[in-house]
Amino acid sequence: LYAGRHASPVVAAMLISPSCTRASTMEHVLGAAAKFNLRRYGWTSWSLQHLMKRMFSYRALAGGSGGLFGSDLACTAKREMSELNAKAVLAYYEAALNRLDNTHIYENLDIDAIILAGTNSPWYKDTLHMNAVMRPRKVAWIEMEGCGTVVTMEDPTCLLSPINLFIQRLKSEGVC
């Protein structure tokens, strides 16, 4: 959104599973449960698992002897998320659920961008919508099959080539 409001200093962007429309009814229902749990009990096993399911695919969370949340990524995310201030996460969640439809900003955005979209992300449809409304010559859309929202953590090696090509294109065009 910063690039849409202040286009002159921004020349390129990497958007990772971005959301551009209002939160859906289902997102509000799940969000209300998560907010209640965080507000009342702080970090619990349920709230950690709920947020991890929003961020990562089941493939990334499964593994090891720990079942669904037994992968190295899941264990690391759970440990690091539990150290976050629950009130700060609650404020972020509140802002995410009350976001506006920003399609008009992305329609007029005149910057080079790469959109990284995980097919298992809750915001996958938003990334498709954003890709459709942005200027086709300026946008590269990368779909990561089987990944969740945080594609850069789930499959970083698969992203090296597309990101490198995007940066090389920017360099060849004199953008950076």
JSON list of C-alpha atoms in Angstrom, two decimals:
[
{"chain": "A", "resi": 1, "resn": "LEU", "atom": "CA", "xyz": [0.00, 0.00, 0.00]},
{"chain": "A", "resi": 2, "resn": "TYR", "atom": "CA", "xyz": [2.91, 2.34, 0.63]},
{"chain": "A", "resi": 3, "resn": "ALA", "atom": "CA", "xyz": [3.89, 2.02, -3.04]},
{"chain": "A", "resi": 4, "resn": "GLY", "atom": "CA", "xyz": [0.37, 2.96, -4.11]},
{"chain": "A", "resi": 5, "resn": "ARG", "atom": "CA", "xyz": [0.31, 6.08, -2.01]},
{"chain": "A", "resi": 6, "resn": "HIS", "atom": "CA", "xyz": [3.96, 7.11, -2.53]},
{"chain": "A", "resi": 7, "resn": "ALA", "atom": "CA", "xyz": [4.82, 5.77, -5.98]},
{"chain": "A", "resi": 8, "resn": "SER", "atom": "CA", "xyz": [7.78, 8.01, -6.73]},
{"chain": "A", "resi": 9, "resn": "PRO", "atom": "CA", "xyz": [10.27, 6.54, -4.20]},
{"chain": "A", "resi": 10, "resn": "VAL", "atom": "CA", "xyz": [9.16, 2.95, -4.88]},
{"chain": "A", "resi": 11, "resn": "VAL", "atom": "CA", "xyz": [10.33, 1.37, -8.13]},
{"chain": "A", "resi": 12, "resn": "ALA", "atom": "CA", "xyz": [9.79, -2.35, -7.47]},
{"chain": "A", "resi": 13, "resn": "ALA", "atom": "CA", "xyz": [8.15, -4.68, -4.98]},
{"chain": "A", "resi": 14, "resn": "MET", "atom": "CA", "xyz": [8.11, -8.31, -3.97]},
{"chain": "A", "resi": 15, "resn": "LEU", "atom": "CA", "xyz": [4.63, -9.23, -2.74]},
{"chain": "A", "resi": 16, "resn": "ILE", "atom": "CA", "xyz": [4.35, -12.49, -0.79]},
{"chain": "A", "resi": 17, "resn": "SER", "atom": "CA", "xyz": [0.79, -13.87, -0.68]},
{"chain": "A", "resi": 18, "resn": "PRO", "atom": "CA", "xyz": [-0.67, -10.36, -0.51]},
{"chain": "A", "resi": 19, "resn": "SER", "atom": "CA", "xyz": [-4.29, -9.65, 0.33]},
{"chain": "A", "resi": 20, "resn": "CYS", "atom": "CA", "xyz": [-6.04, -6.83, -1.50]},
{"chain": "A", "resi": 21, "resn": "THR", "atom": "CA", "xyz": [-9.75, -7.38, -0.80]},
{"chain": "A", "resi": 22, "resn": "ARG", "atom": "CA", "xyz": [-11.82, -7.21, 2.37]},
{"chain": "A", "resi": 23, "resn": "ALA", "atom": "CA", "xyz": [-11.71, -10.14, 4.78]},
{"chain": "A", "resi": 24, "resn": "SER", "atom": "CA", "xyz": [-14.28, -12.84, 4.01]},
{"chain": "A", "resi": 25, "resn": "THR", "atom": "CA", "xyz": [-17.02, -13.91, 6.41]},
{"chain": "A", "resi": 26, "resn": "MET", "atom": "CA", "xyz": [-15.17, -17.16, 7.17]},
{"chain": "A", "resi": 27, "resn": "GLU", "atom": "CA", "xyz": [-11.98, -15.21, 7.88]},
{"chain": "A", "resi": 28, "resn": "HIS", "atom": "CA", "xyz": [-13.94, -13.04, 10.34]},
{"chain": "A", "resi": 29, "resn": "VAL", "atom": "CA", "xyz": [-15.41, -16.10, 12.09]},
{"chain": "A", "resi": 30, "resn": "LEU", "atom": "CA", "xyz": [-12.05, -17.82, 12.46]},
{"chain": "A", "resi": 31, "resn": "GLY", "atom": "CA", "xyz": [-10.44, -14.51, 13.39]},
{"chain": "A", "resi": 32, "resn": "ALA", "atom": "CA", "xyz": [-13.00, -13.89, 16.13]},
{"chain": "A", "resi": 33, "resn": "ALA", "atom": "CA", "xyz": [-12.17, -17.27, 17.68]},
{"chain": "A", "resi": 34, "resn": "ALA", "atom": "CA", "xyz": [-8.44, -16.60, 17.45]},
{"chain": "A", "resi": 35, "resn": "LYS", "atom": "CA", "xyz": [-8.78, -13.09, 18.90]},
{"chain": "A", "resi": 36, "resn": "PHE", "atom": "CA", "xyz": [-10.93, -14.36, 21.78]},
{"chain": "A", "resi": 37, "resn": "ASN", "atom": "CA", "xyz": [-8.43, -17.09, 22.57]},
{"chain": "A", "resi": 38, "resn": "LEU", "atom": "CA", "xyz": [-5.44, -14.72, 22.42]},
{"chain": "A", "resi": 39, "resn": "ARG", "atom": "CA", "xyz": [-7.20, -12.04, 24.49]},
{"chain": "A", "resi": 40, "resn": "ARG", "atom": "CA", "xyz": [-8.46, -14.43, 27.14]},
{"chain": "A", "resi": 41, "resn": "TYR", "atom": "CA", "xyz": [-5.72, -17.03, 27.43]},
{"chain": "A", "resi": 42, "resn": "GLY", "atom": "CA", "xyz": [-2.69, -15.63, 25.60]},
{"chain": "A", "resi": 43, "resn": "TRP", "atom": "CA", "xyz": [-0.68, -18.13, 23.60]},
{"chain": "A", "resi": 44, "resn": "THR", "atom": "CA", "xyz": [-2.24, -21.56, 23.76]},
{"chain": "A", "resi": 45, "resn": "SER", "atom": "CA", "xyz": [-1.62, -24.66, 21.70]},
{"chain": "A", "resi": 46, "resn": "TRP", "atom": "CA", "xyz": [-4.81, -23.93, 19.73]},
{"chain": "A", "resi": 47, "resn": "SER", "atom": "CA", "xyz": [-3.91, -20.31, 18.93]},
{"chain": "A", "resi": 48, "resn": "LEU", "atom": "CA", "xyz": [-0.38, -21.27, 17.82]},
{"chain": "A", "resi": 49, "resn": "GLN", "atom": "CA", "xyz": [-1.69, -24.07, 15.61]},
{"chain": "A", "resi": 50, "resn": "HIS", "atom": "CA", "xyz": [-4.43, -21.87, 14.16]},
{"chain": "A", "resi": 51, "resn": "LEU", "atom": "CA", "xyz": [-1.99, -19.17, 13.10]},
{"chain": "A", "resi": 52, "resn": "MET", "atom": "CA", "xyz": [0.51, -21.72, 11.78]},
{"chain": "A", "resi": 53, "resn": "LYS", "atom": "CA", "xyz": [-2.21, -23.28, 9.60]},
{"chain": "A", "resi": 54, "resn": "ARG", "atom": "CA", "xyz": [-2.88, -19.80, 8.19]},
{"chain": "A", "resi": 55, "resn": "MET", "atom": "CA", "xyz": [0.80, -19.33, 7.37]},
{"chain": "A", "resi": 56, "resn": "PHE", "atom": "CA", "xyz": [2.00, -22.74, 6.16]},
{"chain": "A", "resi": 57, "resn": "SER", "atom": "CA", "xyz": [0.69, -25.67, 4.13]},
{"chain": "A", "resi": 58, "resn": "TYR", "atom": "CA", "xyz": [0.02, -29.03, 5.76]},
{"chain": "A", "resi": 59, "resn": "ARG", "atom": "CA", "xyz": [2.98, -30.40, 3.79]},
{"chain": "A", "resi": 60, "resn": "ALA", "atom": "CA", "xyz": [5.31, -27.93, 5.51]},
{"chain": "A", "resi": 61, "resn": "LEU", "atom": "CA", "xyz": [3.85, -28.55, 8.95]},
{"chain": "A", "resi": 62, "resn": "ALA", "atom": "CA", "xyz": [3.87, -32.35, 8.82]},
{"chain": "A", "resi": 63, "resn": "GLY", "atom": "CA", "xyz": [6.92, -34.42, 9.42]},
{"chain": "A", "resi": 64, "resn": "GLY", "atom": "CA", "xyz": [9.03, -36.04, 12.03]},
{"chain": "A", "resi": 65, "resn": "SER", "atom": "CA", "xyz": [7.60, -38.12, 14.81]},
{"chain": "A", "resi": 66, "resn": "GLY", "atom": "CA", "xyz": [5.46, -35.22, 16.03]},
{"chain": "A", "resi": 67, "resn": "GLY", "atom": "CA", "xyz": [2.66, -35.68, 13.48]},
{"chain": "A", "resi": 68, "resn": "LEU", "atom": "CA", "xyz": [1.08, -32.64, 11.87]},
{"chain": "A", "resi": 69, "resn": "PHE", "atom": "CA", "xyz": [3.16, -30.07, 13.73]},
{"chain": "A", "resi": 70, "resn": "GLY", "atom": "CA", "xyz": [6.34, -32.14, 13.86]},
{"chain": "A", "resi": 71, "resn": "SER", "atom": "CA", "xyz": [8.40, -30.67, 11.00]},
{"chain": "A", "resi": 72, "resn": "ASP", "atom": "CA", "xyz": [11.48, -28.56, 11.70]},
{"chain": "A", "resi": 73, "resn": "LEU", "atom": "CA", "xyz": [9.69, -25.54, 10.22]},
{"chain": "A", "resi": 74, "resn": "ALA", "atom": "CA", "xyz": [6.66, -26.09, 12.47]},
{"chain": "A", "resi": 75, "resn": "CYS", "atom": "CA", "xyz": [8.77, -26.53, 15.60]},
{"chain": "A", "resi": 76, "resn": "THR", "atom": "CA", "xyz": [10.80, -23.40, 14.84]},
{"chain": "A", "resi": 77, "resn": "ALA", "atom": "CA", "xyz": [7.71, -21.35, 13.98]},
{"chain": "A", "resi": 78, "resn": "LYS", "atom": "CA", "xyz": [5.89, -22.52, 17.10]},
{"chain": "A", "resi": 79, "resn": "ARG", "atom": "CA", "xyz": [8.87, -21.63, 19.32]},
{"chain": "A", "resi": 80, "resn": "GLU", "atom": "CA", "xyz": [9.36, -18.19, 17.75]},
{"chain": "A", "resi": 81, "resn": "MET", "atom": "CA", "xyz": [5.66, -17.33, 17.62]},
{"chain": "A", "resi": 82, "resn": "SER", "atom": "CA", "xyz": [5.16, -18.24, 21.27]},
{"chain": "A", "resi": 83, "resn": "GLU", "atom": "CA", "xyz": [7.79, -15.63, 22.16]},
{"chain": "A", "resi": 84, "resn": "LEU", "atom": "CA", "xyz": [5.81, -12.85, 20.44]},
{"chain": "A", "resi": 85, "resn": "ASN", "atom": "CA", "xyz": [3.70, -10.52, 22.54]},
{"chain": "A", "resi": 86, "resn": "ALA", "atom": "CA", "xyz": [0.12, -11.81, 22.28]},
{"chain": "A", "resi": 87, "resn": "LYS", "atom": "CA", "xyz": [-1.26, -8.24, 22.41]},
{"chain": "A", "resi": 88, "resn": "ALA", "atom": "CA", "xyz": [0.86, -7.22, 19.43]},
{"chain": "A", "resi": 89, "resn": "VAL", "atom": "CA", "xyz": [-0.36, -10.24, 17.44]},
{"chain": "A", "resi": 90, "resn": "LEU", "atom": "CA", "xyz": [-3.91, -9.38, 18.47]},
{"chain": "A", "resi": 91, "resn": "ALA", "atom": "CA", "xyz": [-3.48, -5.83, 17.13]},
{"chain": "A", "resi": 92, "resn": "TYR", "atom": "CA", "xyz": [-2.10, -7.17, 13.85]},
{"chain": "A", "resi": 93, "resn": "TYR", "atom": "CA", "xyz": [-4.98, -9.64, 13.57]},
{"chain": "A", "resi": 94, "resn": "GLU", "atom": "CA", "xyz": [-7.48, -6.84, 14.22]},
{"chain": "A", "resi": 95, "resn": "ALA", "atom": "CA", "xyz": [-5.96, -4.73, 11.44]},
{"chain": "A", "resi": 96, "resn": "ALA", "atom": "CA", "xyz": [-5.90, -7.68, 9.01]},
{"chain": "A", "resi": 97, "resn": "LEU", "atom": "CA", "xyz": [-9.56, -8.50, 9.64]},
{"chain": "A", "resi": 98, "resn": "ASN", "atom": "CA", "xyz": [-10.65, -4.88, 9.23]},
{"chain": "A", "resi": 99, "resn": "ARG", "atom": "CA", "xyz": [-8.67, -4.23, 6.06]},
{"chain": "A", "resi": 100, "resn": "LEU", "atom": "CA", "xyz": [-10.31, -2.37, 3.20]},
{"chain": "A", "resi": 101, "resn": "ASP", "atom": "CA", "xyz": [-10.63, -3.42, -0.41]},
{"chain": "A", "resi": 102, "resn": "ASN", "atom": "CA", "xyz": [-7.52, -1.89, -1.97]},
{"chain": "A", "resi": 103, "resn": "THR", "atom": "CA", "xyz": [-8.08, -3.06, -5.54]},
{"chain": "A", "resi": 104, "resn": "HIS", "atom": "CA", "xyz": [-8.17, 0.53, -6.81]},
{"chain": "A", "resi": 105, "resn": "ILE", "atom": "CA", "xyz": [-4.65, 1.15, -5.48]},
{"chain": "A", "resi": 106, "resn": "TYR", "atom": "CA", "xyz": [-3.23, -1.89, -7.24]},
{"chain": "A", "resi": 107, "resn": "GLU", "atom": "CA", "xyz": [-5.02, -1.05, -10.50]},
{"chain": "A", "resi": 108, "resn": "ASN", "atom": "CA", "xyz": [-3.11, 2.24, -10.68]},
{"chain": "A", "resi": 109, "resn": "LEU", "atom": "CA", "xyz": [0.20, 0.97, -9.34]},
{"chain": "A", "resi": 110, "resn": "ASP", "atom": "CA", "xyz": [2.95, 1.64, -11.89]},
{"chain": "A", "resi": 111, "resn": "ILE", "atom": "CA", "xyz": [5.89, -0.30, -10.46]},
{"chain": "A", "resi": 112, "resn": "ASP", "atom": "CA", "xyz": [7.62, -3.54, -11.34]},
{"chain": "A", "resi": 113, "resn": "ALA", "atom": "CA", "xyz": [6.43, -6.31, -9.04]},
{"chain": "A", "resi": 114, "resn": "ILE", "atom": "CA", "xyz": [6.76, -10.01, -8.44]},
{"chain": "A", "resi": 115, "resn": "ILE", "atom": "CA", "xyz": [3.84, -11.73, -6.70]},
{"chain": "A", "resi": 116, "resn": "LEU", "atom": "CA", "xyz": [4.67, -14.98, -4.90]},
{"chain": "A", "resi": 117, "resn": "ALA", "atom": "CA", "xyz": [1.54, -17.03, -4.28]},
{"chain": "A", "resi": 118, "resn": "GLY", "atom": "CA", "xyz": [1.16, -20.33, -2.44]},
{"chain": "A", "resi": 119, "resn": "THR", "atom": "CA", "xyz": [-1.76, -22.40, -3.72]},
{"chain": "A", "resi": 120, "resn": "ASN", "atom": "CA", "xyz": [-2.68, -23.37, -0.13]},
{"chain": "A", "resi": 121, "resn": "SER", "atom": "CA", "xyz": [-2.63, -19.81, 1.17]},
{"chain": "A", "resi": 122, "resn": "PRO", "atom": "CA", "xyz": [-5.90, -18.38, 2.51]},
{"chain": "A", "resi": 123, "resn": "TRP", "atom": "CA", "xyz": [-5.15, -15.36, 0.30]},
{"chain": "A", "resi": 124, "resn": "TYR", "atom": "CA", "xyz": [-4.53, -17.30, -2.92]},
{"chain": "A", "resi": 125, "resn": "LYS", "atom": "CA", "xyz": [-7.68, -15.86, -4.57]},
{"chain": "A", "resi": 126, "resn": "ASP", "atom": "CA", "xyz": [-6.51, -12.37, -3.61]},
{"chain": "A", "resi": 127, "resn": "THR", "atom": "CA", "xyz": [-3.19, -12.96, -5.36]},
{"chain": "A", "resi": 128, "resn": "LEU", "atom": "CA", "xyz": [-5.06, -14.06, -8.50]},
{"chain": "A", "resi": 129, "resn": "HIS", "atom": "CA", "xyz": [-7.23, -10.95, -8.29]},
{"chain": "A", "resi": 130, "resn": "MET", "atom": "CA", "xyz": [-4.22, -8.69, -7.72]},
{"chain": "A", "resi": 131, "resn": "ASN", "atom": "CA", "xyz": [-2.38, -10.23, -10.66]},
{"chain": "A", "resi": 132, "resn": "ALA", "atom": "CA", "xyz": [-5.43, -9.61, -12.87]},
{"chain": "A", "resi": 133, "resn": "VAL", "atom": "CA", "xyz": [-5.78, -5.92, -11.97]},
{"chain": "A", "resi": 134, "resn": "MET", "atom": "CA", "xyz": [-2.10, -4.89, -12.02]},
{"chain": "A", "resi": 135, "resn": "ARG", "atom": "CA", "xyz": [-0.34, -3.88, -15.25]},
{"chain": "A", "resi": 136, "resn": "PRO", "atom": "CA", "xyz": [0.56, -7.13, -17.06]},
{"chain": "A", "resi": 137, "resn": "ARG", "atom": "CA", "xyz": [3.90, -5.89, -18.45]},
{"chain": "A", "resi": 138, "resn": "LYS", "atom": "CA", "xyz": [5.05, -4.88, -14.96]},
{"chain": "A", "resi": 139, "resn": "VAL", "atom": "CA", "xyz": [4.05, -7.96, -12.94]},
{"chain": "A", "resi": 140, "resn": "ALA", "atom": "CA", "xyz": [5.56, -11.43, -12.66]},
{"chain": "A", "resi": 141, "resn": "TRP", "atom": "CA", "xyz": [3.28, -13.91, -10.88]},
{"chain": "A", "resi": 142, "resn": "ILE", "atom": "CA", "xyz": [4.87, -17.02, -9.39]},
{"chain": "A", "resi": 143, "resn": "GLU", "atom": "CA", "xyz": [2.58, -19.80, -8.18]},
{"chain": "A", "resi": 144, "resn": "MET", "atom": "CA", "xyz": [4.08, -22.18, -5.64]},
{"chain": "A", "resi": 145, "resn": "GLU", "atom": "CA", "xyz": [2.18, -25.47, -5.79]},
{"chain": "A", "resi": 146, "resn": "GLY", "atom": "CA", "xyz": [1.33, -26.89, -2.38]},
{"chain": "A", "resi": 147, "resn": "CYS", "atom": "CA", "xyz": [2.76, -23.96, -0.38]},
{"chain": "A", "resi": 148, "resn": "GLY", "atom": "CA", "xyz": [0.95, -21.81, 2.15]},
{"chain": "A", "resi": 149, "resn": "THR", "atom": "CA", "xyz": [1.18, -18.07, 2.78]},
{"chain": "A", "resi": 150, "resn": "VAL", "atom": "CA", "xyz": [4.86, -17.82, 3.67]},
{"chain": "A", "resi": 151, "resn": "VAL", "atom": "CA", "xyz": [6.25, -19.37, 0.48]},
{"chain": "A", "resi": 152, "resn": "THR", "atom": "CA", "xyz": [9.70, -17.92, 1.15]},
{"chain": "A", "resi": 153, "resn": "MET", "atom": "CA", "xyz": [10.06, -20.15, 4.22]},
{"chain": "A", "resi": 154, "resn": "GLU", "atom": "CA", "xyz": [8.40, -23.27, 2.81]},
{"chain": "A", "resi": 155, "resn": "ASP", "atom": "CA", "xyz": [10.39, -23.67, -0.37]},
{"chain": "A", "resi": 156, "resn": "PRO", "atom": "CA", "xyz": [13.14, -21.04, -0.53]},
{"chain": "A", "resi": 157, "resn": "THR", "atom": "CA", "xyz": [15.35, -22.91, -3.00]},
{"chain": "A", "resi": 158, "resn": "CYS", "atom": "CA", "xyz": [12.58, -23.02, -5.63]},
{"chain": "A", "resi": 159, "resn": "LEU", "atom": "CA", "xyz": [12.25, -19.25, -5.38]},
{"chain": "A", "resi": 160, "resn": "LEU", "atom": "CA", "xyz": [15.92, -18.45, -5.99]},
{"chain": "A", "resi": 161, "resn": "SER", "atom": "CA", "xyz": [15.66, -18.62, -9.77]},
{"chain": "A", "resi": 162, "resn": "PRO", "atom": "CA", "xyz": [12.45, -16.53, -10.20]},
{"chain": "A", "resi": 163, "resn": "ILE", "atom": "CA", "xyz": [13.64, -13.86, -7.76]},
{"chain": "A", "resi": 164, "resn": "ASN", "atom": "CA", "xyz": [17.07, -13.76, -9.40]},
{"chain": "A", "resi": 165, "resn": "LEU", "atom": "CA", "xyz": [15.49, -13.37, -12.86]},
{"chain": "A", "resi": 166, "resn": "PHE", "atom": "CA", "xyz": [13.24, -10.58, -11.55]},
{"chain": "A", "resi": 167, "resn": "ILE", "atom": "CA", "xyz": [16.23, -8.71, -10.10]},
{"chain": "A", "resi": 168, "resn": "GLN", "atom": "CA", "xyz": [18.25, -9.22, -13.29]},
{"chain": "A", "resi": 169, "resn": "ARG", "atom": "CA", "xyz": [15.35, -7.82, -15.34]},
{"chain": "A", "resi": 170, "resn": "LEU", "atom": "CA", "xyz": [15.23, -4.76, -13.08]},
{"chain": "A", "resi": 171, "resn": "LYS", "atom": "CA", "xyz": [18.98, -4.29, -13.50]},
{"chain": "A", "resi": 172, "resn": "SER", "atom": "CA", "xyz": [18.83, -4.66, -17.30]},
{"chain": "A", "resi": 173, "resn": "GLU", "atom": "CA", "xyz": [16.08, -2.05, -17.46]},
{"chain": "A", "resi": 174, "resn": "GLY", "atom": "CA", "xyz": [18.09, 0.32, -15.24]},
{"chain": "A", "resi": 175, "resn": "VAL", "atom": "CA", "xyz": [15.53, 0.23, -12.44]},
{"chain": "A", "resi": 176, "resn": "CYS", "atom": "CA", "xyz": [18.08, -0.76, -9.79]}
]
